[in-house]
PDB file of C-alpha atoms in Angstrom:
ATOM      1  CA  MET E   1      80.898  60.454 101.151  1.00 65.00           C
ATOM      2  CA  GLN E   2      78.657  63.351 102.213  1.00 84.00           C
ATOM      3  CA  GLY E   3      77.162  61.124 104.867  1.00 90.00           C
ATOM      4  CA  PHE E   4      80.513  60.548 106.558  1.00 96.00           C
ATOM      5  CA  ARG E   5      81.397  64.223 106.286  1.00 96.00           C
ATOM      6  CA  LYS E   6      78.129  65.155 108.008  1.00 93.00           C
ATOM      7  CA  LEU E   7      78.741  62.465 110.609  1.00 96.00           C
ATOM      8  CA  GLY E   8      82.148  63.964 111.358  1.00 97.00           C
ATOM      9  CA  GLU E   9      80.643  67.430 111.786  1.00 96.00           C
ATOM     10  CA  MET E  10      77.972  66.158 114.165  1.00 95.00           C
ATOM     11  CA  THR E  11      80.476  64.134 116.166  1.00 97.00           C
ATOM     12  CA  ALA E  12      82.678  67.184 116.660  1.00 97.00           C
ATOM     13  CA  GLY E  13      79.642  69.071 117.938  1.00 96.00           C
ATOM     14  CA  LEU E  14      78.997  66.352 120.487  1.00 96.00           C
ATOM     15  CA  HIS E  15      82.637  66.417 121.576  1.00 98.00           C
ATOM     16  CA  ILE E  16      82.503  70.172 122.148  1.00 97.00           C
ATOM     17  CA  HIS E  17      79.429  69.680 124.322  1.00 96.00           C
ATOM     18  CA  ALA E  18      81.092  66.828 126.233  1.00 95.00           C
ATOM     19  CA  ARG E  19      84.167  68.926 126.986  1.00 95.00           C
ATOM     20  CA  GLN E  20      82.138  71.908 128.216  1.00 95.00           C
ATOM     21  CA  TRP E  21      79.464  69.969 130.123  1.00 94.00           C
ATOM     22  CA  GLN E  22      79.664  70.020 133.902  1.00 93.00           C
ATOM     23  CA  ARG E  23      79.082  66.404 134.879  1.00 92.00           C
ATOM     24  CA  PRO E  24      76.790  65.847 137.914  1.00 94.00           C
ATOM     25  CA  HIS E  25      78.396  63.932 140.758  1.00 94.00           C
ATOM     26  CA  TRP E  26      75.897  61.092 140.317  1.00 96.00           C
ATOM     27  CA  PHE E  27      76.544  60.589 136.607  1.00 94.00           C
ATOM     28  CA  GLU E  28      78.171  57.282 135.697  1.00 95.00           C
ATOM     29  CA  ARG E  29      78.847  55.558 132.383  1.00 96.00           C
ATOM     30  CA  ARG E  30      81.094  52.730 131.290  1.00 96.00           C
ATOM     31  CA  VAL E  31      84.747  53.450 130.597  1.00 97.00           C
ATOM     32  CA  TRP E  32      85.776  52.092 127.191  1.00 98.00           C
ATOM     33  CA  SER E  33      89.488  51.477 127.677  1.00 98.00           C
ATOM     34  CA  HIS E  34      91.746  49.052 125.841  1.00 98.00           C
ATOM     35  CA  ASP E  35      91.153  46.557 128.645  1.00 98.00           C
ATOM     36  CA  THR E  36      87.362  46.857 128.641  1.00 97.00           C
ATOM     37  CA  MET E  37      87.195  46.631 124.854  1.00 97.00           C
ATOM     38  CA  VAL E  38      89.657  43.874 123.986  1.00 97.00           C
ATOM     39  CA  GLY E  39      91.471  42.975 127.195  1.00 96.00           C
ATOM     40  CA  SER E  40      90.814  40.758 130.191  1.00 93.00           C
ATOM     41  CA  HIS E  41      87.775  42.796 131.242  1.00 96.00           C
ATOM     42  CA  ALA E  42      86.230  43.153 127.787  1.00 96.00           C
ATOM     43  CA  ALA E  43      82.544  43.981 128.121  1.00 94.00           C
ATOM     44  CA  TRP E  44      81.614  42.128 124.933  1.00 93.00           C
ATOM     45  CA  GLY E  45      83.554  38.962 125.676  1.00 93.00           C
ATOM     46  CA  ASN E  46      86.827  37.302 124.811  1.00 94.00           C
ATOM     47  CA  TRP E  47      87.801  37.839 121.181  1.00 95.00           C
ATOM     48  CA  GLN E  48      89.878  34.632 121.259  1.00 94.00           C
ATOM     49  CA  LYS E  49      86.597  32.709 121.499  1.00 91.00           C
ATOM     50  CA  ALA E  50      85.133  34.189 118.340  1.00 90.00           C
ATOM     51  CA  PRO E  51      83.599  31.686 115.903  1.00 87.00           C
ATOM     52  CA  TYR E  52      85.898  30.412 113.124  1.00 90.00           C
ATOM     53  CA  LEU E  53      89.054  31.905 114.671  1.00 93.00           C
ATOM     54  CA  ASP E  54      92.028  29.501 114.590  1.00 95.00           C
ATOM     55  CA  LYS E  55      95.330  29.693 116.474  1.00 96.00           C
ATOM     56  CA  PRO E  56      97.428  31.239 113.667  1.00 97.00           C
ATOM     57  CA  GLY E  57      94.811  33.943 113.214  1.00 97.00           C
ATOM     58  CA  ALA E  58      94.690  34.580 116.953  1.00 97.00           C
ATOM     59  CA  VAL E  59      98.454  35.079 116.999  1.00 98.00           C
ATOM     60  CA  ILE E  60      98.229  37.781 114.322  1.00 98.00           C
ATOM     61  CA  ILE E  61      95.411  39.549 116.128  1.00 98.00           C
ATOM     62  CA  GLY E  62      97.315  39.326 119.412  1.00 98.00           C
ATOM     63  CA  LYS E  63     100.373  40.968 117.856  1.00 98.00           C
ATOM     64  CA  ALA E  64      98.174  43.724 116.442  1.00 98.00           C
ATOM     65  CA  LEU E  65      96.628  44.374 119.849  1.00 98.00           C
ATOM     66  CA  ASP E  66     100.065  44.560 121.459  1.00 98.00           C
ATOM     67  CA  LYS E  67     100.902  47.322 119.009  1.00 98.00           C
ATOM     68  CA  VAL E  68      97.538  49.008 119.642  1.00 98.00           C
ATOM     69  CA  ARG E  69      98.136  49.050 123.378  1.00 98.00           C
ATOM     70  CA  MET E  70     101.598  50.523 122.900  1.00 98.00           C
ATOM     71  CA  GLU E  71     100.306  53.282 120.626  1.00 98.00           C
ATOM     72  CA  LEU E  72      97.409  54.143 122.930  1.00 98.00           C
ATOM     73  CA  ASP E  73      99.721  54.292 125.937  1.00 98.00           C
ATOM     74  CA  GLU E  74     101.871  56.734 124.001  1.00 98.00           C
ATOM     75  CA  TYR E  75      98.852  58.752 122.849  1.00 98.00           C
ATOM     76  CA  GLY E  76      97.552  59.037 126.395  1.00 98.00           C
ATOM     77  CA  ASN E  77      94.179  59.877 127.900  1.00 96.00           C
ATOM     78  CA  ALA E  78      94.393  63.560 128.722  1.00 97.00           C
ATOM     79  CA  ALA E  79      91.098  65.458 129.039  1.00 94.00           C
ATOM     80  CA  ASP E  80      91.338  66.808 125.487  1.00 95.00           C
ATOM     81  CA  LEU E  81      91.773  63.262 124.137  1.00 98.00           C
ATOM     82  CA  PHE E  82      89.534  61.170 126.359  1.00 98.00           C
ATOM     83  CA  GLY E  83      86.030  61.989 127.525  1.00 97.00           C
ATOM     84  CA  LEU E  84      82.326  61.287 127.122  1.00 98.00           C
ATOM     85  CA  ILE E  85      81.529  59.923 123.645  1.00 98.00           C
ATOM     86  CA  HIS E  86      78.641  58.257 121.851  1.00 97.00           C
ATOM     87  CA  ALA E  87      80.780  55.153 121.134  1.00 97.00           C
ATOM     88  CA  ASP E  88      78.523  53.830 118.350  1.00 96.00           C
ATOM     89  CA  LEU E  89      77.935  56.878 116.176  1.00 96.00           C
ATOM     90  CA  ARG E  90      77.374  55.287 112.761  1.00 95.00           C
ATOM     91  CA  LEU E  91      75.265  56.418 109.831  1.00 93.00           C
ATOM     92  CA  THR E  92      72.688  53.807 110.837  1.00 92.00           C
ATOM     93  CA  ASN E  93      72.232  55.664 114.126  1.00 91.00           C
ATOM     94  CA  LEU E  94      71.094  58.883 112.482  1.00 89.00           C
ATOM     95  CA  LEU E  95      67.431  59.682 111.875  1.00 90.00           C
ATOM     96  CA  VAL E  96      66.948  62.185 109.064  1.00 85.00           C
ATOM     97  CA  GLU E  97      63.647  64.003 108.564  1.00 82.00           C
ATOM     98  CA  GLU E  98      63.761  66.760 105.948  1.00 78.00           C
ATOM     99  CA  GLU E  99      66.387  69.216 107.242  1.00 79.00           C
ATOM    100  CA  ILE E 100      66.597  67.744 110.748  1.00 85.00           C
ATOM    101  CA  THR E 101      69.077  65.012 111.706  1.00 86.00           C
ATOM    102  CA  ARG E 102      68.783  63.324 115.092  1.00 89.00           C
ATOM    103  CA  ILE E 103      71.265  60.996 116.797  1.00 92.00           C
ATOM    104  CA  ILE E 104      69.919  57.824 118.407  1.00 90.00           C
ATOM    105  CA  ASP E 105      71.145  54.719 120.251  1.00 93.00           C
ATOM    106  CA  PHE E 106      73.176  55.982 123.176  1.00 95.00           C
ATOM    107  CA  ASP E 107      73.332  52.526 124.778  1.00 94.00           C
ATOM    108  CA  ASP E 108      77.143  52.379 124.529  1.00 96.00           C
ATOM    109  CA  CYS E 109      77.717  56.021 125.463  1.00 97.00           C
ATOM    110  CA  GLY E 110      80.642  56.211 127.855  1.00 98.00           C
ATOM    111  CA  PHE E 111      84.131  57.533 128.462  1.00 98.00           C
ATOM    112  CA  SER E 112      86.818  56.808 125.901  1.00 98.00           C
ATOM    113  CA  TRP E 113      89.109  58.412 123.359  1.00 98.00           C
ATOM    114  CA  PHE E 114      87.230  61.003 121.319  1.00 98.00           C
ATOM    115  CA  MET E 115      88.745  59.489 118.170  1.00 98.00           C
ATOM    116  CA  HIS E 116      87.096  56.176 119.031  1.00 98.00           C
ATOM    117  CA  ASP E 117      83.930  57.730 117.638  1.00 98.00           C
ATOM    118  CA  LEU E 118      85.648  57.678 114.238  1.00 98.00           C
ATOM    119  CA  ALA E 119      86.533  54.013 114.666  1.00 98.00           C
ATOM    120  CA  ALA E 120      82.928  53.302 115.607  1.00 97.00           C
ATOM    121  CA  ALA E 121      81.712  55.191 112.520  1.00 97.00           C
ATOM    122  CA  VAL E 122      83.209  52.503 110.264  1.00 97.00           C
ATOM    123  CA  SER E 123      82.041  49.555 112.359  1.00 94.00           C
ATOM    124  CA  PHE E 124      81.562  46.322 110.373  1.00 92.00           C
ATOM    125  CA  ILE E 125      82.976  47.910 107.189  1.00 94.00           C
ATOM    126  CA  GLU E 126      86.584  48.492 108.280  1.00 95.00           C
ATOM    127  CA  HIS E 127      87.817  45.954 105.708  1.00 93.00           C
ATOM    128  CA  SER E 128      86.298  47.820 102.759  1.00 94.00           C
ATOM    129  CA  PRO E 129      88.600  49.193 100.036  1.00 94.00           C
ATOM    130  CA  ARG E 130      86.790  52.504 100.582  1.00 96.00           C
ATOM    131  CA  LEU E 131      87.928  52.810 104.207  1.00 97.00           C
ATOM    132  CA  ASN E 132      90.465  55.525 103.429  1.00 96.00           C
ATOM    133  CA  GLU E 133      87.836  57.511 101.534  1.00 96.00           C
ATOM    134  CA  TRP E 134      85.275  57.280 104.333  1.00 97.00           C
ATOM    135  CA  VAL E 135      87.777  58.146 107.058  1.00 97.00           C
ATOM    136  CA  GLY E 136      88.987  61.126 105.038  1.00 97.00           C
ATOM    137  CA  SER E 137      85.438  62.417 104.613  1.00 97.00           C
ATOM    138  CA  TRP E 138      84.722  62.038 108.334  1.00 98.00           C
ATOM    139  CA  ILE E 139      87.920  63.894 109.202  1.00 97.00           C
ATOM    140  CA  ASN E 140      87.131  66.669 106.739  1.00 97.00           C
ATOM    141  CA  GLY E 141      83.740  67.175 108.358  1.00 97.00           C
ATOM    142  CA  TYR E 142      85.089  66.984 111.902  1.00 98.00           C
ATOM    143  CA  SER E 143      87.880  69.437 111.145  1.00 97.00           C
ATOM    144  CA  THR E 144      85.418  72.126 110.075  1.00 97.00           C
ATOM    145  CA  VAL E 145      84.297  72.208 113.704  1.00 97.00           C
ATOM    146  CA  LEU E 146      87.322  71.046 115.747  1.00 97.00           C
ATOM    147  CA  PRO E 147      90.989  70.834 114.769  1.00 97.00           C
ATOM    148  CA  LEU E 148      92.802  67.504 114.881  1.00 97.00           C
ATOM    149  CA  SER E 149      96.452  67.187 115.831  1.00 97.00           C
ATOM    150  CA  ALA E 150      99.102  65.046 114.156  1.00 96.00           C
ATOM    151  CA  ALA E 151      98.821  62.658 117.112  1.00 97.00           C
ATOM    152  CA  ASP E 152      95.058  62.386 116.563  1.00 97.00           C
ATOM    153  CA  HIS E 153      95.637  61.427 112.945  1.00 97.00           C
ATOM    154  CA  ALA E 154      98.377  58.952 113.814  1.00 97.00           C
ATOM    155  CA  VAL E 155      96.301  57.015 116.354  1.00 98.00           C
ATOM    156  CA  ILE E 156      93.340  56.401 114.031  1.00 98.00           C
ATOM    157  CA  PRO E 157      94.586  53.060 112.574  1.00 98.00           C
ATOM    158  CA  ALA E 158      95.139  51.713 116.090  1.00 98.00           C
ATOM    159  CA  LEU E 159      91.641  52.689 117.188  1.00 98.00           C
ATOM    160  CA  ILE E 160      90.049  51.208 114.070  1.00 98.00           C
ATOM    161  CA  THR E 161      91.912  47.929 114.639  1.00 98.00           C
ATOM    162  CA  GLN E 162      90.896  47.870 118.292  1.00 98.00           C
ATOM    163  CA  ARG E 163      87.250  48.480 117.411  1.00 97.00           C
ATOM    164  CA  ARG E 164      87.292  45.713 114.799  1.00 97.00           C
ATOM    165  CA  VAL E 165      88.594  43.195 117.322  1.00 97.00           C
ATOM    166  CA  GLN E 166      86.028  44.410 119.840  1.00 96.00           C
ATOM    167  CA  LEU E 167      83.357  43.606 117.268  1.00 94.00           C
ATOM    168  CA  LEU E 168      84.962  40.212 116.682  1.00 93.00           C
ATOM    169  CA  ALA E 169      84.384  39.448 120.347  1.00 91.00           C
ATOM    170  CA  TRP E 170      80.824  40.717 119.983  1.00 85.00           C
ATOM    171  CA  THR E 171      80.102  38.152 117.251  1.00 84.00           C
ATOM    172  CA  GLY E 172      81.058  35.414 119.692  1.00 70.00           C
ATOM    173  CA  THR E 173      78.881  36.594 122.565  1.00 65.00           C
ATOM    174  CA  HIS E 174      75.916  37.499 120.358  1.00 60.00           C
ATOM    175  CA  GLN E 175      75.486  34.271 118.463  1.00 60.00           C
ATOM    176  CA  GLY E 176      71.836  33.976 117.532  1.00 59.00           C
ATOM    177  CA  ALA E 177      71.539  37.667 116.711  1.00 58.00           C
ATOM    178  CA  PRO E 178      70.853  38.123 112.977  1.00 64.00           C
ATOM    179  CA  GLN E 179      73.694  40.582 112.442  1.00 66.00           C
ATOM    180  CA  ALA E 180      76.240  38.357 114.190  1.00 56.00           C
ATOM    181  CA  ASP E 181      75.117  35.134 112.531  1.00 60.00           C
ATOM    182  CA  GLY E 182      74.916  36.714 109.099  1.00 62.00           C
ATOM    183  CA  ILE E 183      78.599  37.659 109.051  1.00 70.00           C
ATOM    184  CA  GLY E 184      79.967  34.128 108.643  1.00 68.00           C
ATOM    185  CA  ASN E 185      83.577  32.976 108.595  1.00 83.00           C
ATOM    186  CA  ILE E 186      84.626  35.648 106.087  1.00 90.00           C
ATOM    187  CA  TRP E 187      84.415  38.141 108.938  1.00 89.00           C
ATOM    188  CA  VAL E 188      87.339  36.465 110.700  1.00 94.00           C
ATOM    189  CA  VAL E 189      89.366  36.292 107.496  1.00 95.00           C
ATOM    190  CA  GLN E 190      88.809  39.990 106.853  1.00 95.00           C
ATOM    191  CA  THR E 191      89.642  40.847 110.474  1.00 96.00           C
ATOM    192  CA  ILE E 192      92.970  39.027 110.265  1.00 97.00           C
ATOM    193  CA  GLU E 193      93.778  40.750 106.985  1.00 97.00           C
ATOM    194  CA  LEU E 194      92.967  44.103 108.571  1.00 98.00           C
ATOM    195  CA  CYS E 195      95.307  43.331 111.481  1.00 98.00           C
ATOM    196  CA  GLU E 196      98.055  42.367 109.044  1.00 98.00           C
ATOM    197  CA  LYS E 197      97.666  45.685 107.247  1.00 98.00           C
ATOM    198  CA  TYR E 198      97.807  47.520 110.551  1.00 98.00           C
ATOM    199  CA  LEU E 199     100.976  45.680 111.571  1.00 98.00           C
ATOM    200  CA  ALA E 200     102.505  46.676 108.236  1.00 98.00           C
ATOM    201  CA  ASN E 201     101.440  50.316 108.727  1.00 97.00           C
ATOM    202  CA  ALA E 202      99.257  49.972 105.643  1.00 96.00           C
ATOM    203  CA  LEU E 203      95.724  50.134 107.031  1.00 96.00           C
ATOM    204  CA  LEU E 204      95.267  53.760 105.979  1.00 95.00           C
ATOM    205  CA  ASP E 205      97.064  56.134 103.681  1.00 84.00           C
ATOM    206  CA  CYS E 206      97.536  58.650 106.469  1.00 66.00           C
ATOM    207  CA  LYS E 207      99.069  61.265 104.161  1.00 61.00           C
ATOM    208  CA  SER E 208      95.914  61.418 102.067  1.00 56.00           C
ATOM    209  CA  ILE E 209      93.655  62.001 105.070  1.00 65.00           C
ATOM    210  CA  SER E 210      95.840  64.380 107.073  1.00 57.00           C
TER     211      SER E 210
END
């Protein structure tokens, strides 16, 4: 719990820096849009080709992504919503030495929704029964530094679902990597269940984390 709260605080600090930073003309990073995460130009591959995924499961995921796209289009990508983010800021990417905490692994750093950093924070554990608890702790920490709007809160389930499907594609294009191979077919089952919850507006208890 405290870990996610601290992670939220640190992420907000990074977002403040990103919004104030004057980007050099030569600076370029990947844009993490819906299309480059789970669409036709997905950087980590086609999620439909993920191991163990059957046609009925693909239909459910496809419906979930249609809803995600609609919600993100409505949310928009204004400068206060979309900018330079870490894009993989998980607890495993923090180095703690006594009172000093350092952030590592900026490989995926790019331009995306600021709230995608929350979705990335729960990568690989989105299906856990503790998801609501972890998300709430992250939000509590973040909100001590930066305020979140009602729209920010409302878009979180869509971003978490999108990230999960992005990782599903990653398991297909990274076969042979220990983390991808160790997930097994249960990963697909849990991903489909997560998408079903999202479609039913039941992925998060948004009232308890607002």
